[in-house]
Coordinates of C-alpha atoms in Angstrom, one line a residue:
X1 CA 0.0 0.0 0.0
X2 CA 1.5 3.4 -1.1
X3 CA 1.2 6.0 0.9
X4 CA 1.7 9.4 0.0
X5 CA 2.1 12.8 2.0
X6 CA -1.0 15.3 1.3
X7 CA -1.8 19.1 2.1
X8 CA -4.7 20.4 1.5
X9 CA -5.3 23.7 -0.8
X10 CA -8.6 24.6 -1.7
X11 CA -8.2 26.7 -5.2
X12 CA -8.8 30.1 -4.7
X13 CA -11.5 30.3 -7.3
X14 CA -13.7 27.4 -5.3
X15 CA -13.6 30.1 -2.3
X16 CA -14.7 32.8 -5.0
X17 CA -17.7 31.0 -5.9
X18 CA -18.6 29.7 -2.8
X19 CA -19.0 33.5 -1.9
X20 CA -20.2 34.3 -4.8
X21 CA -23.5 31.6 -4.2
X22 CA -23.8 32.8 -0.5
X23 CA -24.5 36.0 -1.7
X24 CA -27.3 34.9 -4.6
X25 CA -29.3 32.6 -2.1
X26 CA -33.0 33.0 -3.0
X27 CA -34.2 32.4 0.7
X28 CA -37.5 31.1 1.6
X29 CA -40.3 32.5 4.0
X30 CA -40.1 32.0 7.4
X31 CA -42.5 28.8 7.3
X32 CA -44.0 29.7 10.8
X33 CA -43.8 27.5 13.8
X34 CA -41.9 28.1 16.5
X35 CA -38.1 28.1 17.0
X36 CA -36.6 25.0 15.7
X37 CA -40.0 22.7 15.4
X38 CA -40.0 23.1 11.6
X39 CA -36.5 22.9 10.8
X40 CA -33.6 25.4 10.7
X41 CA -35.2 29.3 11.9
X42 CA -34.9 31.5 9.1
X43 CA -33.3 34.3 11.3
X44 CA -30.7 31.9 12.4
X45 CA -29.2 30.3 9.3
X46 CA -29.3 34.2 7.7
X47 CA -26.9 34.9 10.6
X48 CA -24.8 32.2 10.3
X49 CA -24.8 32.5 6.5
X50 CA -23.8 36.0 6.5
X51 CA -20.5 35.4 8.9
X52 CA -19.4 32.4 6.8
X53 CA -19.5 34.9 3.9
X54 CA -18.4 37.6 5.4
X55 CA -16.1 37.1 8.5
X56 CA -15.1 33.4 8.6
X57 CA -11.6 32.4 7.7
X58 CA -11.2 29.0 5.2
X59 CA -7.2 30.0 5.3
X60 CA -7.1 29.9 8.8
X61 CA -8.7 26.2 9.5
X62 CA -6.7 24.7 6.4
X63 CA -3.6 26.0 8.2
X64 CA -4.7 24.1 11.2
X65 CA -5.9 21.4 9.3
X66 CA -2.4 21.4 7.7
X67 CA -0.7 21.5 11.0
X68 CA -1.2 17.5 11.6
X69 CA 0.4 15.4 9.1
X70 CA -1.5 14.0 6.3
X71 CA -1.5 11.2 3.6
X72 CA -3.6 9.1 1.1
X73 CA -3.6 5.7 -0.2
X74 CA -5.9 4.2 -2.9
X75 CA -7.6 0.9 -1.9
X76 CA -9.5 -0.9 -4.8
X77 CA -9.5 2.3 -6.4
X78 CA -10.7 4.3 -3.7
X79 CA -8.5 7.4 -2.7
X80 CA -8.4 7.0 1.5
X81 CA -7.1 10.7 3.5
X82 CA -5.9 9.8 6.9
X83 CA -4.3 11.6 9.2
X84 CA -1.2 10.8 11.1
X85 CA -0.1 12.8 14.2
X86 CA 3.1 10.5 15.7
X87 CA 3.4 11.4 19.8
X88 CA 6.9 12.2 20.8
X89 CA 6.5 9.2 23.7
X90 CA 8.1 6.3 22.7
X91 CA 5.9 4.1 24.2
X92 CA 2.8 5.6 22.6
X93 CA 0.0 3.4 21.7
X94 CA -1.2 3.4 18.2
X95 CA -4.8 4.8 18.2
X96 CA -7.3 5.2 14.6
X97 CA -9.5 7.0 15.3
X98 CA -13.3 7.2 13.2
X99 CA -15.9 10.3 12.8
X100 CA -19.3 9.9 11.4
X101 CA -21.7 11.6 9.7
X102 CA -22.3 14.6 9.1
X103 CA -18.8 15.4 10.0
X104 CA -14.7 15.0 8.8
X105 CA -11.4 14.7 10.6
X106 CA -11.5 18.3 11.5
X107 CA -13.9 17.0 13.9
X108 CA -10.8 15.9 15.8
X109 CA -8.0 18.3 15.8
X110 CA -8.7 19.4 19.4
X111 CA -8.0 16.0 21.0
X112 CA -4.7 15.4 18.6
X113 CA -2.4 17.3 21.2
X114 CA -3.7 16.0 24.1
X115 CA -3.7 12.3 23.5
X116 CA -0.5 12.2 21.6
X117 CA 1.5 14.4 24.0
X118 CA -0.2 14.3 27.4
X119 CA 2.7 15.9 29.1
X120 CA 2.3 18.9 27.4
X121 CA -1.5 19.3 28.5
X122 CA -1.3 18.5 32.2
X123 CA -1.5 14.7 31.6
X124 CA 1.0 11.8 32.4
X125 CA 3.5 10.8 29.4
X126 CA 2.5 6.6 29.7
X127 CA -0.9 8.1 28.2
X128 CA 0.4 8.8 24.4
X129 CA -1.1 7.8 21.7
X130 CA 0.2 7.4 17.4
X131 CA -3.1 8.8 16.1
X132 CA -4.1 7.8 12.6
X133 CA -7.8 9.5 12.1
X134 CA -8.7 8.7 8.6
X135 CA -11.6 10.6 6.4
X136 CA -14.7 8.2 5.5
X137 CA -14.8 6.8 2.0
X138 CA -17.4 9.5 0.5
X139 CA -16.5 12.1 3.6
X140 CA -14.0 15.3 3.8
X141 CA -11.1 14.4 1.8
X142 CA -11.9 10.7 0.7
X143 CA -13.5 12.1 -2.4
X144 CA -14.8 11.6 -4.6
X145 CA -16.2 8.2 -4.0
X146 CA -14.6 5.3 -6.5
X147 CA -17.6 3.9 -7.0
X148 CA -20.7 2.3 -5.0
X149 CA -20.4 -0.4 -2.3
X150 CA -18.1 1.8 0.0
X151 CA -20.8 2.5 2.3
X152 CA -20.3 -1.0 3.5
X153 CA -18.9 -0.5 6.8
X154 CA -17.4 -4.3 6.8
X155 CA -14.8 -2.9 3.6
X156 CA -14.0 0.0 5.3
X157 CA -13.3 -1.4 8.2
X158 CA -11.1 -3.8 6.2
X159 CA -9.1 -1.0 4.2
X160 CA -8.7 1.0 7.7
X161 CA -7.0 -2.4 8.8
X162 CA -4.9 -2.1 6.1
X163 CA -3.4 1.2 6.5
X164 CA -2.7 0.4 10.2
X165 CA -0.6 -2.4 9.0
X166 CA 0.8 -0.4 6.0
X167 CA 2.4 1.9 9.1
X168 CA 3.7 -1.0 10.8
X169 CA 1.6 -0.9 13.7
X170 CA 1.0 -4.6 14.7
X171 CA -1.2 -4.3 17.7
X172 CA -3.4 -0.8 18.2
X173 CA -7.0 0.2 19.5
X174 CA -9.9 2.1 17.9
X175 CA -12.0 4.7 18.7
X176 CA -14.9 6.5 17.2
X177 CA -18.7 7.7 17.6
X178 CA -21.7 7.6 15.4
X179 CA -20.7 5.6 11.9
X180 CA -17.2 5.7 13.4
X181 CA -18.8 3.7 16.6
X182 CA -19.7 1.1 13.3
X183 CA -16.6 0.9 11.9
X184 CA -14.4 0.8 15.3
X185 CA -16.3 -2.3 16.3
X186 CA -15.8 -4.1 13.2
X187 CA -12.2 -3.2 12.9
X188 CA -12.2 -6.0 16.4
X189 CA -14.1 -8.1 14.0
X190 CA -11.9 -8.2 10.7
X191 CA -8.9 -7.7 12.7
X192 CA -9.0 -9.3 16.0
X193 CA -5.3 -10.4 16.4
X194 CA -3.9 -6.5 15.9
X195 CA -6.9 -4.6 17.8
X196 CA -6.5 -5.1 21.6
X197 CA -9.8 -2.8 22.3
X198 CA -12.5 -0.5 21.3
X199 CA -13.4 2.8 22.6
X200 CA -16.7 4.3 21.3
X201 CA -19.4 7.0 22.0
X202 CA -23.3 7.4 22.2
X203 CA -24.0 3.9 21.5
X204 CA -27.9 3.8 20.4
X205 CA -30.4 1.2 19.4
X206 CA -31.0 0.6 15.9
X207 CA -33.2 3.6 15.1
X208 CA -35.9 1.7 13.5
X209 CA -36.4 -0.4 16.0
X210 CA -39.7 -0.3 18.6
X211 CA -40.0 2.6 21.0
X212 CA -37.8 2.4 24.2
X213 CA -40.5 1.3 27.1
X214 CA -39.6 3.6 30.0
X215 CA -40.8 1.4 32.8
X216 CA -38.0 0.7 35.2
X217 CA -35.7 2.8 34.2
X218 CA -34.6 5.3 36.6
X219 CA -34.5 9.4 35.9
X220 CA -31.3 9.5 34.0
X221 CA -32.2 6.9 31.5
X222 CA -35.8 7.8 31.8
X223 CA -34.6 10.6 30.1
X224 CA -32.4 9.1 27.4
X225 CA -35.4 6.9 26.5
X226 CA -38.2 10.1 26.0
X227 CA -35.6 11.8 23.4
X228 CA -34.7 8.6 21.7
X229 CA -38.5 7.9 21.0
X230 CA -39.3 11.8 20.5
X231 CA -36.2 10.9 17.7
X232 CA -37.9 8.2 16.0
X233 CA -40.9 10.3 15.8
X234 CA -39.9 13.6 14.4
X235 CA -36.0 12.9 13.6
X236 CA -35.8 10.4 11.0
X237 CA -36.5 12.2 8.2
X238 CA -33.2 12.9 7.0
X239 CA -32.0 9.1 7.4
X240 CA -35.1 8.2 5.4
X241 CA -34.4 10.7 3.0
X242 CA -30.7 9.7 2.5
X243 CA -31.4 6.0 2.6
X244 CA -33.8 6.1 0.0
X245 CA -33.1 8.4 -2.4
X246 CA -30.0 10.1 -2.0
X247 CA -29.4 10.8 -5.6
X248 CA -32.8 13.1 -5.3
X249 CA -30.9 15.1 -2.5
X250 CA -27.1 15.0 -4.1
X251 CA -28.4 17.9 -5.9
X252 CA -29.6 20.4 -3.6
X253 CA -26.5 19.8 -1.2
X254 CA -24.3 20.0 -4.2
X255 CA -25.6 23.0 -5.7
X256 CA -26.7 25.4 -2.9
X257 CA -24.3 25.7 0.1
X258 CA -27.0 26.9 2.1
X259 CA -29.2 23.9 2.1
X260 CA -26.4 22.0 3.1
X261 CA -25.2 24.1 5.9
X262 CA -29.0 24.1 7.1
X263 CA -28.8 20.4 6.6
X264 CA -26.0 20.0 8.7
X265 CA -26.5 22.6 11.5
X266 CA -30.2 21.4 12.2
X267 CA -28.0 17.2 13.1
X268 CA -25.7 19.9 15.4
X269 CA -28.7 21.5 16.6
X270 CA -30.5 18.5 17.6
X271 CA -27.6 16.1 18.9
X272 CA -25.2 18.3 21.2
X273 CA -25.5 19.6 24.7
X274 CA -29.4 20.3 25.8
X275 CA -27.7 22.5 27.7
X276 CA -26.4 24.6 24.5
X277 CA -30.0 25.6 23.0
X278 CA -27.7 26.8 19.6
X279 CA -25.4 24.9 17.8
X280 CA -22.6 27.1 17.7
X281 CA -23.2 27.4 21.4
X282 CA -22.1 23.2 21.4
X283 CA -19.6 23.9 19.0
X284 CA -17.4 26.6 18.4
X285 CA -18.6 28.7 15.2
X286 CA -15.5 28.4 13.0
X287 CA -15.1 24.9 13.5
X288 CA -18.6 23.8 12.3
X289 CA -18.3 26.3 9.4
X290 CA -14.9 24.8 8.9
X291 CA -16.1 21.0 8.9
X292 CA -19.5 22.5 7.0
X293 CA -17.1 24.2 4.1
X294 CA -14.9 21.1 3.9
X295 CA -18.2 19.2 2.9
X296 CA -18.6 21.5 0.5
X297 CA -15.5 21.7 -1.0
X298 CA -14.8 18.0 -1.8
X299 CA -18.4 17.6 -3.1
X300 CA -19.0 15.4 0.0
X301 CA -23.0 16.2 1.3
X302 CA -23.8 14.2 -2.1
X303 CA -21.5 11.7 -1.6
X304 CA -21.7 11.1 2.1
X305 CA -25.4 10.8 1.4
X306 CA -24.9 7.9 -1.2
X307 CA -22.6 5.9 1.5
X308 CA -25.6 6.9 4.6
X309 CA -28.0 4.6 1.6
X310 CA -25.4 1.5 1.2
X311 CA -24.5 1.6 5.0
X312 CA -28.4 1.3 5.6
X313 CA -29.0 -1.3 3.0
X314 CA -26.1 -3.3 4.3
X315 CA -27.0 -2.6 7.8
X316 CA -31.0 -3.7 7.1
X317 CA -29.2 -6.9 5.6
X318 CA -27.4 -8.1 8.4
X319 CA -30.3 -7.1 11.4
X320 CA -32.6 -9.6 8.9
X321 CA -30.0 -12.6 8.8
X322 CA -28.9 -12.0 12.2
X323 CA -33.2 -12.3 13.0
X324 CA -35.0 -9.9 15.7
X325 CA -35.6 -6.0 15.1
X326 CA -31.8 -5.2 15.8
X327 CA -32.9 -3.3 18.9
X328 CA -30.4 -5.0 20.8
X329 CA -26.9 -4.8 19.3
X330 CA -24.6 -8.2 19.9
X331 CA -22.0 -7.8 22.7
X332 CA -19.0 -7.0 21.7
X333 CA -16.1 -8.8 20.0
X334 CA -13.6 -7.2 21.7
X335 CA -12.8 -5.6 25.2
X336 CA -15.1 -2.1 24.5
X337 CA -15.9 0.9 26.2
X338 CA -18.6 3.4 25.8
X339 CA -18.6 7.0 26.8
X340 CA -22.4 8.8 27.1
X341 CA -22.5 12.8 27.0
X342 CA -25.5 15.0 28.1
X343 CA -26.7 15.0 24.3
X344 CA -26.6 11.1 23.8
X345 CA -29.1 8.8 24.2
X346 CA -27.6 5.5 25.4
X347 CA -29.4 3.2 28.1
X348 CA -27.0 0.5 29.2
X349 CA -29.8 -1.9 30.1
X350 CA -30.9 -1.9 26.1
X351 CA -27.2 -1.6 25.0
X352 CA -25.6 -3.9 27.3
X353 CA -28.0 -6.0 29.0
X354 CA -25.6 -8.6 29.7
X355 CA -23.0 -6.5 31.0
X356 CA -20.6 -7.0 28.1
X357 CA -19.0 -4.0 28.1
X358 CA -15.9 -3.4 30.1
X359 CA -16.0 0.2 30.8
X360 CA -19.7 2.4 30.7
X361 CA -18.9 5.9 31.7
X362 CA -21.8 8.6 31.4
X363 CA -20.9 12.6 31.6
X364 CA -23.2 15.9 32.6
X365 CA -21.9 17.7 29.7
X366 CA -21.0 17.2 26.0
X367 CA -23.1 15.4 23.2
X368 CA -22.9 13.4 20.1
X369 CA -19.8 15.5 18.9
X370 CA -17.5 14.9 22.0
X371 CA -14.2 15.9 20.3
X372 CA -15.7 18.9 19.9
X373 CA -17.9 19.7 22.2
X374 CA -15.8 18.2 25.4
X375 CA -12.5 17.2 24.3
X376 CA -11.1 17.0 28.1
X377 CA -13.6 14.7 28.8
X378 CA -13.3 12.5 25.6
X379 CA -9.7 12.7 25.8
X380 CA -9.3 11.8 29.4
X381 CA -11.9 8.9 29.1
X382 CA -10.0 7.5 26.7
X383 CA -6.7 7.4 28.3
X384 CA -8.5 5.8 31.0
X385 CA -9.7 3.3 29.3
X386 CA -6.5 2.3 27.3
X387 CA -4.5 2.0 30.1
X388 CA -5.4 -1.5 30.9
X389 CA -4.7 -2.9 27.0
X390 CA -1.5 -1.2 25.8

């Protein structure tokens, strides 16, 4: 497997025009309703529009972006972005770490200094990880897609295992939430000898699943169970959408970079902190608008949605051979951990019923974008976590 350096530089004229289409939006009415019960406010995204136009800085996060070291690889034809951010330990544990949709490595740039030099941010050297955080086939910087059938998270899964051994690193863990959650799993599956454990966040039960009964569950999870359902009412509709016809949607999020900023920031809305009422309350402004404009860039809303279809389809395959509604996920291959923020809405006793799990930590802050809505605690979880299978 060849792997070859990469830095990113987005061609002045792509800037230009996305500019340029910011500032010819036809915008609808205001739809009525009330706050955010019919989607994105009209108010809101007019704001948010208007700074990523006008004030936000693409140089600036590309810098940053550029600051970690980056390569691709092409695995049966399909160009893989990863990054690579080497700790100076030398005792660091190799780490890959997987985001998921709708989101790209920039997800994690917060938590690359402190797991790979701990020392430098108050932590204890033994801690350091080799990070390798690689973009989604279809996501960020794996773009554009090679062709259908990458959506299966069994072959990534596979190709990720093969980078890991293509930089020599015979025995590592994984770590991810949301579709990364998927993939970081599976990597214990296809590659059980290397992977000593998983580390994952916001495990949930398969969304189409029945409603959650709340009986017997105490406040906390109580809790977790009223938004799940209240989710499988009235927050489905863009996984419908996108596992159905995503060829429909491809071309409003490739052609207006509004709709797919609203498309986005309504998932950031709804899945961070409760206690953040706004996403860029959860998430600082310039990073969403800088994982938002990568999306853009590479094309990836439409082809993100495309892999969101063939993950579902693949997914729909194995609940109906594995029997049941897939409410109730198989324990785990491998020694895992799950983390729960504010936002998420895990409930061990559905999740884990038989206790599989070796570590199940929940938090009173954060949501489904830990890395970067609470990257101390994220970062300090795992750490935790790892120090029992280095």
């Amino acid at each position: 497997m060849e792997l070859t350096p990469f830095t990113l530089t987005v061609p002045q004229a792509d800037i230009d025009d996305l500019h340029a289409r910011l500032v010819r939006t036809r915008w609808p009415g205001p739809g009525g309703g009330k706050g955010w019960d019919r989607g994105v406010p009209l108010d809101y995204l007019q704001g948010l529009a208007a700074y990523w136009r006008d004030d936000f800085d693409w140089r600036h996060q590309e810098a940053r972006l550029n600051a970690v070291p980056q390569f691709t690889t092409v695995v049966d034809g399909q160009t893989l972005h990863f990054l690579h951010a080497r700790s100076p330990e030398p005792g660091a544990f190799p780490l890959v770490m997987t985001h998921g949709w709708p989101s790209s490595v920039i997800e994690f740039l917060d938590v690359v200094g402190p797991l790979t030099d701990p020392a430098a941010h108050s932590g204890d050297p033994a801690d350091a990880f080799h990070l390798v955080i690689p973009s989604l086939p279809g996501f960020g910087l794996s773009t554009p897609s090679a062709g259908p059938g990458w959506g299966n998270l069994f072959r990534v899964s596979q190709a990720f295992a093969g980078i890991m051994a293509a930089l020599g690193y015979e025995r590592y863990g994984a770590q991810g939430g949301d579709v990364g959650a998927g993939v970081s799993g599976m990597l214990g599956m296809v590659d059980a000898e290397r992977v000593a454990a998983v580390h994952i966040t916001g495990p949930v039960p398969y969304p189409f699943g029945p409603p959650v009964d709340l009986d017997g569950l105490d406040a906390a999870d109580a809790e977790r169970a009223r938004r799940f359902n209240e989710y499988q009412r009235d927050g489905l509709g863009y996984l419908h959408l996108q596992a159905s016809r995503p060829q429909t949607l491809a071309y409003a999020l490739n052609d207006s970079p509004v709709g797919q900023l609203a498309w986005i920031v309504e998932k950031f809305a709804e899945w961070t902190d409760p206690a953040k009422p706004l996403p860029d309350e959860a998430v600082d402004r310039d990073t969403l608008l800088a994982n938002v404009s990568l999306t853009w860039f590479r094309g990836a809303g439409a082809s993100s949605a495309h892999t969101t279809y063939e993950g579902m389809q693949a997914f729909r395959e194995f609940v109906a051979s594995a029997g049941g509604d897939g409410s109730t996920p198989p324990p785990p291959a491998t020694p895992t951990a799950a983390s729960v923020f504010a936002g998420d809405n895990s409930i061990r006793s559905i999740i884990d019923p038989s206790g599989a799990y070796a570590r199940w930590t929940e938090y009173d802050r954060g949501g489904h974008f830990p890395a970067l809505e609470a990257p101390d605690l994220l970062a300090e979880d795992v750490r935790a976590f790892f120090r029992d299978y280095r």
